[in-house]
Tab-separated table of C-alpha atoms and ligand atoms in Angstrom:
chain	number	residue	atom	x	y	z
R	30	MET	CA	84.123	-69.939	48.987
R	31	MET	CA	81.690	-67.163	48.108
R	32	THR	CA	80.920	-64.583	50.773
R	33	SER	CA	77.620	-62.761	50.957
R	34	ILE	CA	77.416	-59.054	51.576
R	35	LEU	CA	74.413	-57.876	53.527
R	36	LEU	CA	73.269	-54.528	52.162
R	37	PHE	CA	72.174	-51.348	53.925
R	38	THR	CA	68.552	-50.443	54.430
R	39	SER	CA	69.189	-46.693	54.446
R	40	ALA	CA	68.726	-44.558	51.330
R	41	ALA	CA	72.452	-43.828	51.213
R	42	CYS	CA	73.351	-47.458	51.216
R	43	ALA	CA	70.894	-48.426	48.490
R	44	LEU	CA	73.351	-46.645	46.209
R	45	CYS	CA	76.386	-48.633	47.277
R	46	LEU	CA	75.418	-51.994	45.828
R	47	ALA	CA	78.841	-52.644	44.389
R	48	GLY	CA	81.029	-51.935	47.370
R	49	CYS	CA	79.140	-52.221	50.625
R	50	ALA	CA	80.652	-54.711	53.017
R	51	MET	CA	78.599	-54.190	56.149
R	52	PRO	CA	75.701	-56.287	57.403
R	53	HIS	CA	72.252	-54.744	57.010
R	54	GLY	CA	68.682	-55.601	57.762
R	55	SER	CA	65.603	-54.426	59.611
R	56	ALA	CA	62.455	-55.761	61.237
R	57	ASN	CA	61.080	-56.125	57.682
R	58	GLY	CA	63.837	-58.473	56.602
R	59	GLN	CA	67.119	-58.090	54.820
R	60	VAL	CA	68.840	-58.226	51.474
R	61	SER	CA	72.317	-59.525	50.737
R	62	LYS	CA	74.317	-60.310	47.618
R	63	THR	CA	76.747	-63.060	46.724
R	64	PRO	CA	79.028	-63.357	43.662
R	65	PHE	CA	77.600	-66.182	41.528
R	66	GLY	CA	80.134	-66.703	38.716
R	67	THR	CA	80.368	-65.135	35.260
R	68	ALA	CA	78.359	-65.372	32.048
R	69	ASP	CA	79.297	-63.714	28.738
R	70	GLY	CA	82.377	-62.390	30.570
R	71	GLN	CA	80.175	-60.464	33.001
R	72	ALA	CA	80.011	-60.967	36.755
R	73	VAL	CA	76.755	-62.517	37.947
R	74	GLU	CA	75.347	-61.846	41.418
R	75	LEU	CA	72.764	-63.586	43.537
R	76	TYR	CA	70.535	-61.354	45.676
R	77	THR	CA	69.004	-63.030	48.705
R	78	LEU	CA	65.817	-61.458	50.029
R	79	ARG	CA	64.681	-62.608	53.480
R	80	ASN	CA	61.639	-61.490	55.428
R	81	SER	CA	61.217	-61.714	59.200
R	82	LYS	CA	59.033	-64.871	58.798
R	83	GLY	CA	61.924	-66.954	57.482
R	84	ALA	CA	60.810	-66.891	53.825
R	85	GLU	CA	63.539	-66.342	51.234
R	86	ALA	CA	63.835	-65.536	47.534
R	87	ASP	CA	67.179	-65.725	45.709
R	88	ILE	CA	67.360	-63.726	42.489
R	89	MET	CA	70.191	-64.007	39.970
R	90	THR	CA	71.257	-61.165	37.733
R	91	TYR	CA	71.679	-63.807	34.982
R	92	GLY	CA	68.270	-64.165	33.357
R	93	GLY	CA	66.511	-62.467	36.286
R	94	ILE	CA	66.157	-66.034	37.543
R	95	VAL	CA	64.502	-66.915	40.855
R	96	GLU	CA	67.082	-69.481	41.905
R	97	LYS	CA	65.432	-70.396	45.215
R	98	LEU	CA	62.104	-69.664	46.851
R	99	LYS	CA	61.724	-70.880	50.423
R	100	MET	CA	58.305	-70.943	52.065
R	101	PRO	CA	56.893	-72.545	55.242
R	102	ASP	CA	54.447	-75.450	55.282
R	103	ARG	CA	51.563	-75.755	57.758
R	104	ASN	CA	53.984	-76.851	60.504
R	105	GLY	CA	56.384	-74.002	59.862
R	106	ASN	CA	58.911	-76.190	58.016
R	107	ILE	CA	60.628	-74.153	55.321
R	108	ALA	CA	61.314	-75.753	51.922
R	109	ASP	CA	62.606	-74.551	48.592
R	110	ILE	CA	59.613	-74.868	46.253
R	111	VAL	CA	61.111	-74.020	42.841
R	112	LEU	CA	63.274	-76.085	40.487
R	113	GLY	CA	66.747	-74.862	39.584
R	114	PHE	CA	70.456	-75.368	40.136
R	115	ASP	CA	72.886	-74.780	42.987
R	116	SER	CA	75.312	-72.902	40.736
R	117	LEU	CA	75.306	-70.796	37.575
R	118	ASP	CA	76.917	-73.620	35.552
R	119	GLY	CA	73.670	-75.574	35.712
R	120	TYR	CA	71.851	-72.775	33.883
R	121	THR	CA	74.527	-72.249	31.225
R	122	SER	CA	75.471	-75.888	30.474
R	123	ASP	CA	74.948	-77.122	26.891
R	124	ALA	CA	72.742	-79.962	28.121
R	125	TYR	CA	70.408	-77.546	29.912
R	126	LEU	CA	70.304	-75.068	27.048
R	127	LYS	CA	69.398	-77.881	24.637
R	128	SER	CA	66.199	-78.755	26.513
R	129	CYS	CA	65.819	-75.172	27.756
R	130	PRO	CA	63.026	-75.353	30.330
R	131	TYR	CA	63.602	-71.708	31.461
R	132	PHE	CA	63.744	-72.557	35.197
R	133	GLY	CA	62.718	-69.492	37.227
R	134	ALA	CA	63.499	-67.068	34.425
R	135	LEU	CA	62.327	-63.616	33.493
R	136	ILE	CA	60.835	-64.172	30.045
R	137	GLY	CA	60.914	-61.576	27.261
R	138	ARG	CA	60.787	-59.653	25.021
R	139	TYR	CA	57.780	-61.738	24.089
R	140	GLY	CA	56.749	-64.559	26.448
R	141	ASN	CA	55.152	-67.619	24.846
R	142	ARG	CA	54.895	-68.285	21.117
R	143	ILE	CA	54.806	-66.082	18.034
R	144	GLY	CA	53.629	-68.197	15.104
R	145	GLY	CA	55.909	-68.511	12.065
R	146	ALA	CA	58.550	-66.431	13.908
R	147	LYS	CA	57.252	-63.227	12.366
R	148	PHE	CA	54.711	-60.460	12.759
R	149	THR	CA	53.722	-57.237	11.011
R	150	LEU	CA	53.594	-53.873	12.752
R	151	ASP	CA	52.940	-50.503	11.054
R	152	GLY	CA	53.232	-52.286	7.684
R	153	ASN	CA	56.722	-53.661	8.452
R	154	THR	CA	57.226	-57.406	8.731
R	155	TYR	CA	59.704	-58.421	11.445
R	156	THR	CA	61.407	-61.790	11.222
R	157	LEU	CA	62.350	-63.243	14.587
R	158	ALA	CA	64.775	-65.908	15.756
R	159	PRO	CA	62.889	-69.234	15.446
R	160	ASN	CA	63.544	-71.674	18.302
R	161	ASN	CA	60.407	-73.836	18.563
R	162	ASN	CA	59.164	-75.757	15.491
R	163	GLY	CA	59.645	-72.702	13.272
R	164	ASN	CA	57.967	-70.439	15.827
R	165	THR	CA	59.529	-68.078	18.367
R	166	LEU	CA	59.188	-69.153	22.001
R	167	HIS	CA	59.980	-66.913	25.004
R	168	GLY	CA	61.828	-64.184	23.116
R	169	GLY	CA	63.949	-66.271	20.736
R	170	ILE	CA	67.292	-68.033	20.877
R	171	LYS	CA	68.798	-65.633	23.410
R	172	GLY	CA	65.859	-64.147	25.256
R	173	PHE	CA	65.849	-62.115	28.459
R	174	ASP	CA	66.369	-65.375	30.386
R	175	LYS	CA	69.940	-65.721	29.037
R	176	VAL	CA	71.318	-62.192	29.401
R	177	VAL	CA	73.015	-60.594	32.389
R	178	TRP	CA	70.837	-57.937	34.023
R	179	LYS	CA	72.206	-55.059	36.082
R	180	ALA	CA	71.073	-54.704	39.694
R	181	VAL	CA	70.276	-51.005	40.026
R	182	LYS	CA	68.708	-50.962	43.506
R	183	ALA	CA	68.517	-53.298	46.477
R	184	ASP	CA	67.121	-52.295	49.830
R	185	VAL	CA	64.471	-53.027	52.431
R	186	GLY	CA	61.445	-50.897	51.608
R	187	PRO	CA	58.066	-50.529	53.347
R	188	GLN	CA	56.833	-53.751	51.672
R	189	GLY	CA	59.972	-55.762	52.423
R	190	PRO	CA	63.373	-56.517	50.910
R	191	TYR	CA	63.666	-55.971	47.163
R	192	VAL	CA	66.086	-55.932	44.256
R	193	GLU	CA	65.521	-54.091	41.007
R	194	LEU	CA	67.121	-55.317	37.777
R	195	SER	CA	67.504	-53.422	34.541
R	196	TYR	CA	68.291	-54.392	30.950
R	197	LEU	CA	68.460	-52.563	27.636
R	198	SER	CA	67.333	-54.804	24.791
R	199	LYS	CA	68.794	-53.294	21.644
R	200	ASP	CA	66.826	-52.470	18.510
R	201	GLY	CA	66.862	-55.640	16.375
R	202	GLU	CA	67.704	-58.047	19.231
R	203	GLU	CA	66.266	-61.453	18.242
R	204	GLY	CA	64.521	-59.548	15.430
R	205	PHE	CA	62.342	-57.253	17.581
R	206	PRO	CA	62.160	-53.528	16.715
R	207	GLY	CA	63.073	-50.702	19.110
R	208	ASN	CA	65.501	-50.193	21.954
R	209	LEU	CA	63.528	-51.532	24.899
R	210	GLN	CA	64.558	-50.363	28.371
R	211	VAL	CA	63.224	-52.819	30.945
R	212	THR	CA	63.185	-52.838	34.752
R	213	ALA	CA	62.066	-55.702	36.952
R	214	ARG	CA	61.612	-55.306	40.680
R	215	TYR	CA	61.369	-58.379	42.934
R	216	THR	CA	59.973	-57.817	46.446
R	217	LEU	CA	59.554	-60.429	49.157
R	218	THR	CA	56.766	-59.099	51.348
R	219	GLU	CA	56.164	-59.664	55.054
R	220	ASP	CA	53.025	-61.682	54.213
R	221	ASN	CA	55.063	-64.213	52.179
R	222	ALA	CA	54.358	-62.933	48.694
R	223	LEU	CA	56.871	-62.635	45.873
R	224	LYS	CA	55.868	-59.506	44.006
R	225	LEU	CA	57.223	-58.882	40.501
R	226	GLU	CA	56.850	-55.474	38.890
R	227	TYR	CA	57.953	-55.019	35.295
R	228	LYS	CA	58.200	-51.745	33.389
R	229	ALA	CA	59.412	-51.042	29.863
R	230	THR	CA	59.748	-48.152	27.428
R	231	THR	CA	60.720	-48.112	23.765
R	232	ASP	CA	62.014	-45.661	21.160
R	233	LYS	CA	60.168	-47.380	18.266
R	234	ASP	CA	56.813	-49.189	17.995
R	235	THR	CA	57.314	-52.744	19.235
R	236	VAL	CA	55.579	-55.636	21.016
R	237	VAL	CA	56.181	-56.650	24.653
R	238	ASN	CA	54.946	-59.553	26.744
R	239	LEU	CA	57.000	-60.273	29.855
R	240	THR	CA	56.352	-63.059	32.318
R	241	HIS	CA	57.892	-65.204	35.019
R	242	HIS	CA	58.761	-68.877	34.607
R	243	SER	CA	59.277	-70.516	38.016
R	244	TYR	CA	58.603	-74.248	38.168
R	245	PHE	CA	56.713	-74.758	41.422
R	246	ASN	CA	56.296	-77.880	43.479
R	247	LEU	CA	54.572	-77.004	46.748
R	248	LYS	CA	55.831	-80.254	48.326
R	249	GLY	CA	59.374	-78.963	47.850
R	250	GLN	CA	61.505	-78.994	44.711
R	251	GLY	CA	62.273	-82.487	43.420
R	252	ASN	CA	59.835	-84.132	45.888
R	253	GLY	CA	57.700	-86.085	43.421
R	254	ASP	CA	55.180	-85.040	40.808
R	255	ILE	CA	52.560	-82.299	41.045
R	256	LEU	CA	49.563	-84.357	39.906
R	257	ASP	CA	47.941	-84.221	43.354
R	258	HIS	CA	48.129	-80.401	43.595
R	259	GLN	CA	44.621	-78.897	43.471
R	260	VAL	CA	44.197	-76.065	41.002
R	261	TYR	CA	41.598	-73.327	40.710
R	262	ILE	CA	41.749	-71.014	37.656
R	263	ASN	CA	39.542	-67.954	37.415
R	264	ALA	CA	38.627	-68.419	33.741
R	265	ASP	CA	35.581	-69.416	31.683
R	266	LYS	CA	37.542	-69.665	28.431
R	267	THR	CA	40.839	-70.700	26.883
R	268	THR	CA	42.513	-69.865	23.580
R	269	PRO	CA	42.622	-73.286	21.836
R	270	THR	CA	45.735	-74.083	19.819
R	271	ASP	CA	46.998	-76.060	16.863
R	272	LYS	CA	49.414	-78.969	17.364
R	273	ASP	CA	52.384	-76.589	17.797
R	274	LEU	CA	50.533	-74.727	20.586
R	275	ILE	CA	49.842	-71.647	18.449
R	276	PRO	CA	46.351	-70.265	19.195
R	277	THR	CA	43.870	-70.701	16.381
R	278	GLY	CA	42.415	-67.281	17.249
R	279	ALA	CA	39.182	-68.757	18.605
R	280	PHE	CA	37.996	-68.810	22.220
R	281	ALA	CA	36.692	-72.036	23.792
R	282	ASP	CA	34.287	-72.397	26.702
R	283	VAL	CA	35.813	-74.617	29.407
R	284	THR	CA	32.465	-76.084	30.486
R	285	GLY	CA	32.516	-79.874	30.350
R	286	THR	CA	36.194	-80.036	29.333
R	287	PRO	CA	39.416	-80.924	31.192
R	288	PHE	CA	40.242	-77.183	31.054
R	289	ASP	CA	37.507	-76.324	33.565
R	290	PHE	CA	39.300	-75.414	36.826
R	291	ARG	CA	36.534	-73.182	38.189
R	292	LYS	CA	36.179	-75.789	40.963
R	293	PRO	CA	39.524	-76.818	42.517
R	294	THR	CA	40.620	-80.042	40.800
R	295	ALA	CA	43.767	-82.176	41.013
R	296	ILE	CA	46.128	-81.514	38.106
R	297	GLY	CA	46.305	-85.263	37.478
R	298	ALA	CA	42.542	-85.849	37.447
R	299	ARG	CA	42.070	-85.182	33.716
R	300	ILE	CA	45.553	-84.446	32.348
R	301	ASN	CA	45.591	-87.604	30.214
R	302	ASP	CA	42.000	-87.256	28.934
R	303	PRO	CA	41.649	-87.869	25.206
R	304	ASP	CA	40.917	-84.213	24.440
R	305	THR	CA	42.659	-83.296	21.172
R	306	VAL	CA	43.808	-79.804	22.183
R	307	LEU	CA	44.872	-81.007	25.658
R	308	GLN	CA	46.990	-83.729	24.086
R	309	TYR	CA	48.829	-81.223	21.874
R	310	GLY	CA	50.529	-80.268	25.208
R	311	PRO	CA	50.722	-83.217	25.751
R	312	GLY	CA	48.932	-82.263	28.942
R	313	TYR	CA	48.275	-78.755	30.263
R	314	ASP	CA	50.318	-76.164	28.369
R	315	HIS	CA	47.642	-73.652	27.401
R	316	ASN	CA	46.424	-70.111	27.918
R	317	TRP	CA	43.368	-69.345	30.047
R	318	VAL	CA	41.404	-66.130	29.431
R	319	LEU	CA	41.107	-64.605	32.899
R	320	ASN	CA	37.679	-63.462	34.147
R	321	LYS	CA	38.468	-59.822	34.803
R	322	PRO	CA	38.423	-56.516	32.964
R	323	LEU	CA	41.482	-55.802	30.794
R	324	GLY	CA	44.322	-54.335	32.863
R	325	LYS	CA	42.618	-54.944	36.194
R	326	PHE	CA	44.643	-56.610	38.964
R	327	GLY	CA	42.919	-59.704	40.302
R	328	LEU	CA	43.153	-63.356	41.284
R	329	ALA	CA	44.166	-65.660	38.427
R	330	ALA	CA	44.706	-68.986	40.186
R	331	ARG	CA	45.050	-70.767	43.495
R	332	VAL	CA	47.009	-73.981	43.977
R	333	THR	CA	46.905	-76.065	47.143
R	334	GLU	CA	49.043	-79.035	48.123
R	335	PRO	CA	47.196	-81.316	50.578
R	336	THR	CA	50.128	-82.997	52.385
R	337	THR	CA	52.123	-79.852	53.300
R	338	GLY	CA	49.142	-77.479	53.333
R	339	ARG	CA	51.033	-74.969	51.188
R	340	VAL	CA	48.818	-72.656	49.136
R	341	MET	CA	49.927	-70.406	46.295
R	342	GLU	CA	47.740	-67.678	44.841
R	343	VAL	CA	48.616	-65.986	41.565
R	344	TRP	CA	47.506	-62.368	41.163
R	345	THR	CA	48.003	-60.357	37.999
R	346	ASP	CA	46.933	-57.433	35.846
R	347	GLN	CA	47.617	-59.428	32.674
R	348	PRO	CA	44.724	-60.828	30.593
R	349	GLY	CA	45.911	-64.442	30.334
R	350	LEU	CA	47.479	-67.265	32.311
R	351	GLN	CA	49.665	-69.969	30.766
R	352	PHE	CA	49.395	-73.050	32.970
R	353	TYR	CA	52.130	-75.516	32.051
R	354	ALA	CA	52.289	-78.877	33.867
R	355	GLY	CA	55.978	-79.654	33.263
R	356	ASN	CA	55.113	-82.132	30.510
R	357	PHE	CA	58.529	-81.812	28.855
R	358	LEU	CA	60.589	-82.576	31.968
R	359	ASP	CA	61.926	-86.070	31.400
R	360	GLY	CA	64.414	-86.993	34.114
R	361	THR	CA	67.458	-85.828	32.133
R	362	ILE	CA	68.048	-82.826	34.404
R	363	THR	CA	69.532	-83.172	37.884
R	364	GLY	CA	68.983	-79.981	39.833
R	365	LYS	CA	69.431	-78.611	43.350
R	366	ASP	CA	70.436	-81.070	46.078
R	367	GLY	CA	70.942	-83.771	43.425
R	368	LYS	CA	67.207	-84.010	42.776
R	369	VAL	CA	66.251	-85.559	39.412
R	370	TYR	CA	63.440	-83.678	37.703
R	371	GLN	CA	61.050	-86.223	36.219
R	372	ARG	CA	58.025	-85.556	34.021
R	373	ARG	CA	55.448	-83.309	35.726
R	374	TYR	CA	57.608	-82.734	38.803
R	375	ALA	CA	56.637	-79.037	38.731
R	376	PHE	CA	54.178	-76.649	37.149
R	377	CYS	CA	54.393	-73.059	35.868
R	378	MET	CA	51.733	-70.361	36.228
R	379	GLU	CA	52.719	-67.604	33.820
R	380	PRO	CA	50.479	-64.508	33.778
R	381	GLN	CA	50.851	-62.851	30.382
R	382	HIS	CA	49.139	-61.700	27.210
R	383	TYR	CA	47.737	-64.399	24.981
R	384	PRO	CA	50.246	-66.294	22.836
R	385	ASP	CA	50.745	-65.029	19.277
R	386	SER	CA	48.909	-61.760	19.991
R	387	PRO	CA	51.046	-59.828	17.459
R	388	ASN	CA	49.391	-61.978	14.739
R	389	LYS	CA	45.905	-62.049	16.262
R	390	PRO	CA	44.117	-58.683	15.962
R	391	GLN	CA	41.174	-60.106	17.951
R	392	PHE	CA	43.418	-60.508	21.057
R	393	PRO	CA	44.268	-57.589	23.399
R	394	THR	CA	47.198	-55.698	21.905
R	395	THR	CA	50.806	-56.173	23.037
R	396	GLU	CA	52.041	-53.105	21.164
R	397	LEU	CA	54.146	-50.523	22.963
R	398	LYS	CA	54.841	-47.102	21.441
R	399	PRO	CA	57.410	-44.423	22.259
R	400	GLY	CA	56.104	-42.259	25.125
R	401	GLN	CA	54.100	-45.127	26.656
R	402	THR	CA	55.204	-47.205	29.659
R	403	TYR	CA	54.481	-50.912	29.805
R	404	HIS	CA	53.449	-52.108	33.293
R	405	ASN	CA	52.957	-55.661	34.477
R	406	THR	CA	52.538	-56.775	38.102
R	407	ILE	CA	52.544	-60.428	39.133
R	408	VAL	CA	52.166	-61.598	42.736
R	409	TYR	CA	52.705	-65.165	43.950
R	410	LYS	CA	51.241	-65.200	47.444
R	411	PHE	CA	51.914	-68.084	49.812
R	412	SER	CA	49.963	-69.291	52.849
R	413	THR	CA	48.947	-72.628	54.384
R	414	LEU	CA	45.803	-74.563	55.227
C	14	BGC	C1	55.603	-73.291	27.405
C	14	BGC	C2	55.942	-74.747	27.159
C	14	BGC	C3	57.419	-74.871	27.138
C	14	BGC	C4	57.954	-74.375	28.449
C	14	BGC	C5	59.434	-74.428	28.508
C	14	BGC	C6	56.178	-72.896	28.714
C	14	BGC	O1	55.917	-71.560	28.978
C	14	BGC	O2	54.225	-73.082	27.384
C	14	BGC	O3	55.425	-75.186	25.935
C	14	BGC	O4	57.812	-76.199	26.935
C	14	BGC	O5	57.566	-73.057	28.649
C	14	BGC	O6	59.979	-73.922	27.394
């Protein structure tokens, strides 16, 4: 039986993550931690953030994974709205790693695909670990989603309960240059938003593109497919791809195509349309070019679920949004509460730089140099209608 430890809210107690055994909380919620098994011989912990509205986010130090996210519906009923497993074993089993859907994970060092598993920077060609049709997907064979992060802070701050994770990705890890020091802070705010703040520094020129990979189903995890969810995406263009989902380098206007989500539309309305690029997915698994100035924080997408009234807004300072409709889920994974995850039972909204940017000089750069700090803020904000 695993016991949770509720952590202090005072400054002194934020330092005693490892040993504190007293209950802690405040009007703005609480944070507690629970041992969650071991991976790579290292202890894994689960941090539970709760706000005073009854919302909850459970963050694992393995993979920076959001293991649970509980939000109210229009009648105040709370449900877990992300796919995942009840224990660490689910995430580390051979069967799961073979299909590797990255449930809830912190994705890095480079989220999405790098074509041909290589790129050139400062005249040096770097060969990466290929894990997706000869390309590198989500950081390689052992990306940031499969390493144990260190919890360096956990407390209840002015915005709500938070936990901050840290990881040093060594020079050469999965083929990427430079020692990359990364921190990721997860805050559950009083207004039911999950706020993710990533920072990174390097000691050698490198590329960085971090993102978050929760599989959402606003009806509740495992409760049917997401084809009736209505999606709005704040984008006039996408970056069309080849059959392996590597961008061609062109930009495509969404007008008159199944990629036009400027008016809220059900995910299922056009997902099977005979559009060549759409069917490379097969179905939505593409990058939208967000309508906002580079680096500016703004609304990327809004998703509403008619039966429960749950609404999720995605806010970001990143230039792109990968919208993935769970096309590769196939019923072979049984997750939390014994729920079987069938095709399109969840969707991902991953704010990020455009795929394959290191090989596409026409895309905004993902380079990070010594002395610079990479920043990336993603907010998933929940409400009801
Ligand atoms: C990618 C999909 C991939 C999924 C799980 C998404 O971010 O766009 O192509 O299947 O992650 O790996």
